[in-house]
Amino acid sequence: MTIAFGNPDRPNSYIGKTVPRPNAERLVQGRGRYVDDIVLPRMVHVAFARSPVAHARITGIDLEAAKAVKGVLRLFTGADLAEICTPWVGVLAHLKGLKSPPQHALAVDRAAWVGEPVVAVVATTRAAAEEAASLVMVDYDDLPVVTDTMTALDPETPLIHPDLGDNLAFRRLHEEGDVEAAKAGAHKVVSARFRTARHTGVTLEPRSILVDWNPAEEQMTAYHATQAPHMMQTVFAEHLAIPEGRVRVICDDVGGSYGIKVHVYPDEVATAAIAKVMGRPVKFIADRLESFTTDIHARDHEIEAKIAVDEDGKILAIDVDDWTGIGPYSVYPRTSAIEGNQVVNLCGGPYDFANYRAQTTVVFQNKTPTCQYRAVGHPIAVAITEGLVDLAAAAIGMDPVEIRRRNMYADDAYPVTSPAKMRFEGLSHHASMDKLMELMDYDALRADQVAARKQGKHRGIGIASFIELTNPSPFMYGIGGARISAQDGCTVRMDPDGSVVAMSGVTEQGQGTEAMLSQIVAEGVGVSPSRVRIITGDTQVTPYGGGTWASRGAGIGGEAALQAGRALRDSILEVAAAMLQADQSGLDIRDGQIVDADTGIERMPLEELGRIVYFRGDTLPKGLPRELVQTRHYITSEYPFAFTNGVQASYLEVDTDTGVVTLLKHWCVEDCGRIINPQLVDEQIRGGIVQGLGGALFEEIHYDQDGQLLNGSMADYLVPMAGEMPDMVVGHVETPTAESELGAKGAGEAGTAGAPAAVMNAINDALRPMGAQVTEMPFTPERILRALSKIQD
Amino acid sequence: MTGEFSEKVDIEVTVNGEPVEARVPAGRHLVDFLRLDLGLTGAHASCEHGVCGACTLRVDGEAVRGCLMLAAQADGADVWTIEGLTDQGACTDLQRAFVARNALQCGFCTPGMIVAANDLLNRGGIPTRAQIREHLSGNYCRCTGYEAIVDAVESVARARAQDGKGARAGEGAA
Ligand code: FES
Ligand code: FES
């Protein structure tokens, strides 16, 4: 039996409805349970002495003053931990040529970025551990520091890792068609230099971990703010020589992740190692400076790009040269080459064109390591593509919407393979653009812009179409050798009172995973969502799965939940048919009742069936299967990724005297396939947009040439606050994926993917009459005034 | 945060309506005192220097950052955390509106956000969206993009005005 998604009045129609999140009530009452809220008996705290210099040999460590602090129990150097914790190397086999040196939990004889942990101090209180960490004396012999991306490969630049032969971590060139010939024959070739700033996630809850080692059971339990509990289980087991089955990772409430909490951090592995040595619970909570210097950074790209078009605005070629600096190590185990690789995969994404060349060059530097952060590579690729398309439109005097319409894949063209060799199963660029035009009333807005201009107000409209990669298969990490699961599982069971418990391998980080799963299971089984309890985030309890990343929760975890729920429904109906002496196919479950499928007449509540199965099994036919528990796992198999699409628009005003940008309104129409909970999807989009707006207008990590991070506080690294953010209109087109019964794709990154490009294009639309243009993010007042030649030094 | 002074100070505070006597290190921040010594983990510590609002508490009727105030400074004060405000029903309507509008995702900012928003609503009247945004501009939320929060606060302001409660709502706990 399939679900009639088209009929909103079907029985148990919970998929597609806004249903409240079961965990929200707890959180508004302050009853969340984040890692720092957990206190265990005999718990101690660890703090880290970190490198104050960007690159140096460690020639001596003096721990005496630190040891004298009251409450200090033990100190660990890199050499101490290296005895019990093996180093790791952040490479993947399918990213050909990617190299990175071994990385230790604590620096052993060399520190390679400001913030790298060097000595761990364990004390009875966090305050004592921190005070003692500040008293650790380390002798550093300075080594040459490499900070600039574009000169990292120059022959005169020192090598960060002489053993590796050069500062190149990874390079990939993709070529399709003949870009040079296309440019030579083009009506116009437009080029631009783009820059996206170094960002970090600034999760409100800092990275947090509490690890306990029970020597009697030889079992490790890690309470961890993570997106991937099973991945971390493998990592702890492998590097601390513990059987995987003896590591349990528990992930309760997590205070924001956005990709920050899906990586292996040396201080967190050190915390686990120390717990094993000391045989007691050890807690590490990063402070805000540590967050800025050690949470992964992202998006530090410099790009030269060109677009060639004919007289009609048809795109003939796109040519991209992307450079990024990733810090001294490729981050384990997902690697720091994925972001650049994504730029190559995603540029030109919405458009049907033939000639494409893109190269990414990924170099080492002495800065904080970079890795995957919400919408990995998308904001960069979308800024390049949509920036180029707008410049081309301006060059030939065409409306930016019109040039897009002339180039986007037709909605009936699918399946297609893009020039980047991405396979699209079904997208809706034109329908999405039509919907956007209607929502924003494009023509009226253009009229408003003209009227404002007459009053000396410089307003701009920016459009950005995009594709988003979701529902990843093993092609993302697994084929490269990483033990990162692309499949996910769900176990659903019915208890005697007719209530349902579902355990899933995907995790909740606030996006509404548990609500989404409860709706799907409720519909799959035939009970109200309030009768379903969801359990996530415990490797000892849930089926094996990948967790939360690359917008996979609904599409993959959701499908597993649907299949498990449907299977449980069948098991229940088999028992019901025996009890009622009815034909199983004539029965259904609706709102917790066994009913006649045709008439809807109630035959028996699930409580009664539960009572019989669990307490009066003697009354059932001998040999009748009576397992009221089912597990299903799901993996995508037809397409390596389920692409989604969308289009955003920004309307803003630029004050040409101060350079200040005021966001007036923002729109996003996106197509994530089947929508399970409209409200949750809309709020994912809104949150994502604002994260993208932060990158467009404010966020930028600054380093000096010695590799010192200059703005490591929330007062100095500006994030979007309520006062500066616009209201956002969100609309949808639904093109379900045919790969699954549910048809859901991801929605977690669409907002962040498109917002920066929309803002860039809107600013440039506002500035165009003045002949000014900005392509270097964030678009600070200073950069805008420079573009207007109002600042010139 | 480093630098906890070693001296101890005796304090008497009312926390969520209950008397508390404690001997605290002079450098202990109020939010840490509540979290570590009293087990009231509803207020969160995040930036620990007064920028993010995650630690917002109500002290003597005012919204205060628990990471900027020392426990010693709270001697004699009337302190309310999200736990106590919840028990008193001082912000039930706001909490309901946050859930209904999905004005929270990870929830880490939420207790501070609710205390800060309640502070605005207790002044009475119906603030404009711009005023709500302005008032909450010291409370950082990375998840929601703020619009749902503004919607929730606005809807409660309207509802309270309609019920004629205005500034009196939530006074039970102040
Ligand atoms: S923790 Fe107090 S304002 Fe951020
Ligand atoms: S809900 Fe996560 S920071 Fe606000």
Short mmCIF file of N, CA, C and O in Angstrom, two decimals, chain B residues 91-157:
data_model
loop_
_atom_site.label_atom_id
_atom_site.label_comp_id
_atom_site.label_asym_id
_atom_site.label_seq_id
_atom_site.Cartn_x
_atom_site.Cartn_y
_atom_site.Cartn_z
N CYS B 91 5.54 33.54 32.29
CA CYS B 91 5.74 33.74 30.85
C CYS B 91 5.16 32.57 30.06
O CYS B 91 5.62 32.26 28.96
N THR B 92 4.13 31.95 30.62
CA THR B 92 3.52 30.80 29.96
C THR B 92 3.06 31.13 28.55
O THR B 92 3.27 30.36 27.60
N ASP B 93 2.43 32.31 28.41
CA ASP B 93 1.92 32.68 27.08
C ASP B 93 3.07 32.82 26.07
O ASP B 93 2.98 32.39 24.92
N LEU B 94 4.16 33.38 26.54
CA LEU B 94 5.31 33.56 25.67
C LEU B 94 5.92 32.20 25.30
O LEU B 94 6.27 31.95 24.14
N GLN B 95 6.01 31.34 26.27
CA GLN B 95 6.56 30.00 26.00
C GLN B 95 5.68 29.25 25.00
O GLN B 95 6.17 28.61 24.08
N ARG B 96 4.36 29.37 25.20
CA ARG B 96 3.44 28.70 24.25
C ARG B 96 3.62 29.26 22.85
O ARG B 96 3.63 28.53 21.87
N ALA B 97 3.74 30.59 22.80
CA ALA B 97 3.87 31.22 21.48
C ALA B 97 5.19 30.80 20.81
O ALA B 97 5.23 30.59 19.60
N PHE B 98 6.25 30.67 21.59
CA PHE B 98 7.52 30.22 21.02
C PHE B 98 7.37 28.81 20.43
O PHE B 98 7.87 28.53 19.35
N VAL B 99 6.66 27.94 21.14
CA VAL B 99 6.48 26.57 20.64
C VAL B 99 5.60 26.59 19.40
O VAL B 99 5.94 25.98 18.38
N ALA B 100 4.50 27.31 19.47
CA ALA B 100 3.55 27.31 18.35
C ALA B 100 4.19 27.89 17.09
O ALA B 100 3.94 27.41 15.99
N ARG B 101 5.00 28.92 17.26
CA ARG B 101 5.59 29.58 16.10
C ARG B 101 6.94 28.96 15.71
O ARG B 101 7.59 29.42 14.79
N ASN B 102 7.38 27.95 16.45
CA ASN B 102 8.71 27.36 16.28
C ASN B 102 9.78 28.46 16.32
O ASN B 102 10.64 28.55 15.46
N ALA B 103 9.70 29.27 17.37
CA ALA B 103 10.64 30.37 17.54
C ALA B 103 11.92 29.92 18.24
O ALA B 103 12.64 30.73 18.80
N LEU B 104 12.14 28.61 18.22
CA LEU B 104 13.38 28.08 18.75
C LEU B 104 13.76 26.87 17.92
O LEU B 104 12.90 26.18 17.39
N GLN B 105 15.04 26.67 17.77
CA GLN B 105 15.50 25.43 17.15
C GLN B 105 16.30 24.67 18.19
O GLN B 105 15.76 23.84 18.91
N CYS B 106 17.59 24.98 18.32
CA CYS B 106 18.39 24.23 19.30
C CYS B 106 17.99 24.58 20.73
O CYS B 106 18.25 23.81 21.65
N GLY B 107 17.40 25.74 20.94
CA GLY B 107 16.91 26.10 22.26
C GLY B 107 17.96 26.67 23.21
O GLY B 107 17.63 27.02 24.34
N PHE B 108 19.20 26.81 22.75
CA PHE B 108 20.24 27.26 23.67
C PHE B 108 20.05 28.74 24.01
O PHE B 108 20.32 29.16 25.13
N CYS B 109 19.57 29.52 23.05
CA CYS B 109 19.34 30.95 23.31
C CYS B 109 18.02 31.20 24.00
O CYS B 109 17.76 32.29 24.48
N THR B 110 17.14 30.19 23.99
CA THR B 110 15.72 30.42 24.28
C THR B 110 15.42 30.93 25.69
O THR B 110 14.67 31.90 25.83
N PRO B 111 15.98 30.31 26.75
CA PRO B 111 15.67 30.85 28.08
C PRO B 111 16.05 32.33 28.20
O PRO B 111 15.25 33.14 28.71
N GLY B 112 17.21 32.70 27.71
CA GLY B 112 17.63 34.10 27.77
C GLY B 112 16.73 34.97 26.92
O GLY B 112 16.37 36.10 27.29
N MET B 113 16.34 34.46 25.76
CA MET B 113 15.48 35.20 24.85
C MET B 113 14.12 35.45 25.51
O MET B 113 13.55 36.55 25.39
N ILE B 114 13.60 34.45 26.19
CA ILE B 114 12.28 34.59 26.82
C ILE B 114 12.34 35.58 27.98
O ILE B 114 11.45 36.42 28.13
N VAL B 115 13.39 35.52 28.78
CA VAL B 115 13.51 36.48 29.88
C VAL B 115 13.62 37.90 29.31
O VAL B 115 12.97 38.83 29.79
N ALA B 116 14.40 38.06 28.24
CA ALA B 116 14.57 39.39 27.65
C ALA B 116 13.26 39.88 27.03
O ALA B 116 12.88 41.04 27.19
N ALA B 117 12.55 38.99 26.34
CA ALA B 117 11.29 39.39 25.70
C ALA B 117 10.23 39.70 26.75
O ALA B 117 9.47 40.66 26.61
N ASN B 118 10.21 38.93 27.81
CA ASN B 118 9.24 39.18 28.87
C ASN B 118 9.47 40.55 29.50
O ASN B 118 8.53 41.25 29.87
N ASP B 119 10.73 40.91 29.60
CA ASP B 119 11.10 42.22 30.13
C ASP B 119 10.47 43.33 29.28
O ASP B 119 9.92 44.30 29.80
N LEU B 120 10.53 43.16 27.97
CA LEU B 120 9.93 44.15 27.07
C LEU B 120 8.41 44.16 27.24
O LEU B 120 7.78 45.22 27.36
N LEU B 121 7.81 42.96 27.25
CA LEU B 121 6.35 42.88 27.31
C LEU B 121 5.81 43.42 28.63
O LEU B 121 4.71 43.98 28.67
N ASN B 122 6.58 43.25 29.68
CA ASN B 122 6.11 43.74 30.99
C ASN B 122 6.01 45.25 31.04
O ASN B 122 5.38 45.80 31.93
N ARG B 123 6.61 45.92 30.07
CA ARG B 123 6.48 47.38 30.03
C ARG B 123 5.13 47.80 29.49
O ARG B 123 4.78 48.98 29.52
N GLY B 124 4.39 46.81 28.93
CA GLY B 124 3.04 47.09 28.46
C GLY B 124 3.03 47.66 27.05
O GLY B 124 4.07 47.95 26.46
N GLY B 125 1.82 47.79 26.50
CA GLY B 125 1.69 48.31 25.13
C GLY B 125 2.06 47.26 24.11
O GLY B 125 2.45 46.13 24.45
N ILE B 126 1.91 47.62 22.86
CA ILE B 126 2.26 46.70 21.78
C ILE B 126 3.46 47.28 21.05
O ILE B 126 3.30 48.23 20.28
N PRO B 127 4.63 46.72 21.31
CA PRO B 127 5.81 47.25 20.61
C PRO B 127 5.73 46.94 19.12
O PRO B 127 5.11 45.96 18.71
N THR B 128 6.34 47.80 18.31
CA THR B 128 6.43 47.52 16.88
C THR B 128 7.43 46.39 16.65
O THR B 128 8.24 46.09 17.53
N ARG B 129 7.40 45.84 15.45
CA ARG B 129 8.39 44.78 15.14
C ARG B 129 9.80 45.34 15.27
O ARG B 129 10.70 44.66 15.75
N ALA B 130 9.97 46.57 14.84
CA ALA B 130 11.31 47.17 14.93
C ALA B 130 11.72 47.32 16.39
O ALA B 130 12.89 47.08 16.74
N GLN B 131 10.78 47.68 17.24
CA GLN B 131 11.12 47.81 18.67
C GLN B 131 11.45 46.45 19.28
O GLN B 131 12.35 46.34 20.11
N ILE B 132 10.71 45.43 18.85
CA ILE B 132 11.01 44.08 19.36
C ILE B 132 12.41 43.68 18.92
O ILE B 132 13.23 43.22 19.71
N ARG B 133 12.70 43.90 17.65
CA ARG B 133 14.04 43.54 17.14
C ARG B 133 15.12 44.30 17.90
O ARG B 133 16.14 43.75 18.28
N GLU B 134 14.86 45.59 18.13
CA GLU B 134 15.83 46.42 18.84
C GLU B 134 16.05 45.89 20.26
O GLU B 134 17.19 45.73 20.71
N HIS B 135 14.95 45.58 20.93
CA HIS B 135 15.06 45.13 22.32
C HIS B 135 15.83 43.81 22.41
O HIS B 135 16.54 43.56 23.38
N LEU B 136 15.67 42.95 21.41
CA LEU B 136 16.31 41.63 21.46
C LEU B 136 17.69 41.64 20.79
O LEU B 136 18.30 40.60 20.61
N SER B 137 18.17 42.83 20.45
CA SER B 137 19.43 42.89 19.71
C SER B 137 20.65 42.50 20.52
O SER B 137 21.73 42.36 19.96
N GLY B 138 20.48 42.30 21.81
CA GLY B 138 21.59 41.79 22.62
C GLY B 138 21.49 40.30 22.85
O GLY B 138 22.24 39.74 23.64
N ASN B 139 20.53 39.66 22.21
CA ASN B 139 20.37 38.21 22.37
C ASN B 139 20.62 37.53 21.04
O ASN B 139 19.84 37.66 20.09
N TYR B 140 21.73 36.81 20.98
CA TYR B 140 22.15 36.17 19.74
C TYR B 140 21.44 34.84 19.56
O TYR B 140 21.33 34.06 20.50
N CYS B 141 20.93 34.61 18.35
CA CYS B 141 20.39 33.30 17.99
C CYS B 141 20.96 32.93 16.64
O CYS B 141 20.77 33.67 15.67
N ARG B 142 21.66 31.82 16.56
CA ARG B 142 22.24 31.41 15.28
C ARG B 142 21.26 30.58 14.47
O ARG B 142 21.46 30.40 13.28
N CYS B 143 20.23 30.04 15.12
CA CYS B 143 19.40 29.04 14.43
C CYS B 143 18.23 29.64 13.66
O CYS B 143 17.94 29.20 12.55
N THR B 144 17.50 30.55 14.28
CA THR B 144 16.15 30.85 13.76
C THR B 144 16.11 31.94 12.71
O THR B 144 15.13 32.04 11.98
N GLY B 145 17.10 32.82 12.69
CA GLY B 145 16.99 33.98 11.82
C GLY B 145 16.10 35.07 12.40
O GLY B 145 15.82 36.06 11.74
N TYR B 146 15.63 34.88 13.63
CA TYR B 146 14.92 35.87 14.46
C TYR B 146 13.46 36.12 14.09
O TYR B 146 12.67 36.53 14.94
N GLU B 147 13.06 35.91 12.84
CA GLU B 147 11.71 36.33 12.45
C GLU B 147 10.63 35.63 13.28
O GLU B 147 9.67 36.26 13.72
N ALA B 148 10.80 34.33 13.50
CA ALA B 148 9.80 33.59 14.27
C ALA B 148 9.74 34.11 15.71
O ALA B 148 8.67 34.16 16.33
N ILE B 149 10.89 34.50 16.23
CA ILE B 149 10.93 35.05 17.60
C ILE B 149 10.16 36.36 17.64
O ILE B 149 9.34 36.59 18.54
N VAL B 150 10.41 37.21 16.65
CA VAL B 150 9.69 38.49 16.60
C VAL B 150 8.18 38.24 16.47
O VAL B 150 7.37 38.87 17.16
N ASP B 151 7.81 37.29 15.62
CA ASP B 151 6.39 36.94 15.46
C ASP B 151 5.79 36.51 16.79
O ASP B 151 4.69 36.92 17.16
N ALA B 152 6.50 35.64 17.51
CA ALA B 152 5.97 35.11 18.77
C ALA B 152 5.78 36.23 19.78
O ALA B 152 4.74 36.33 20.44
N VAL B 153 6.78 37.08 19.90
CA VAL B 153 6.71 38.17 20.88
C VAL B 153 5.58 39.13 20.50
O VAL B 153 4.79 39.57 21.35
N GLU B 154 5.49 39.42 19.22
CA GLU B 154 4.44 40.34 18.76
C GLU B 154 3.06 39.77 19.06
O GLU B 154 2.16 40.48 19.54
N SER B 155 2.88 38.48 18.82
CA SER B 155 1.55 37.89 19.03
C SER B 155 1.19 37.92 20.52
O SER B 155 0.03 38.16 20.87
N VAL B 156 2.16 37.73 21.38
CA VAL B 156 1.86 37.76 22.82
C VAL B 156 1.55 39.19 23.26
O VAL B 156 0.65 39.43 24.07
N ALA B 157 2.29 40.16 22.70
CA ALA B 157 2.01 41.56 23.05
C ALA B 157 0.56 41.91 22.70
O ALA B 157 -0.16 42.54 23.49
#
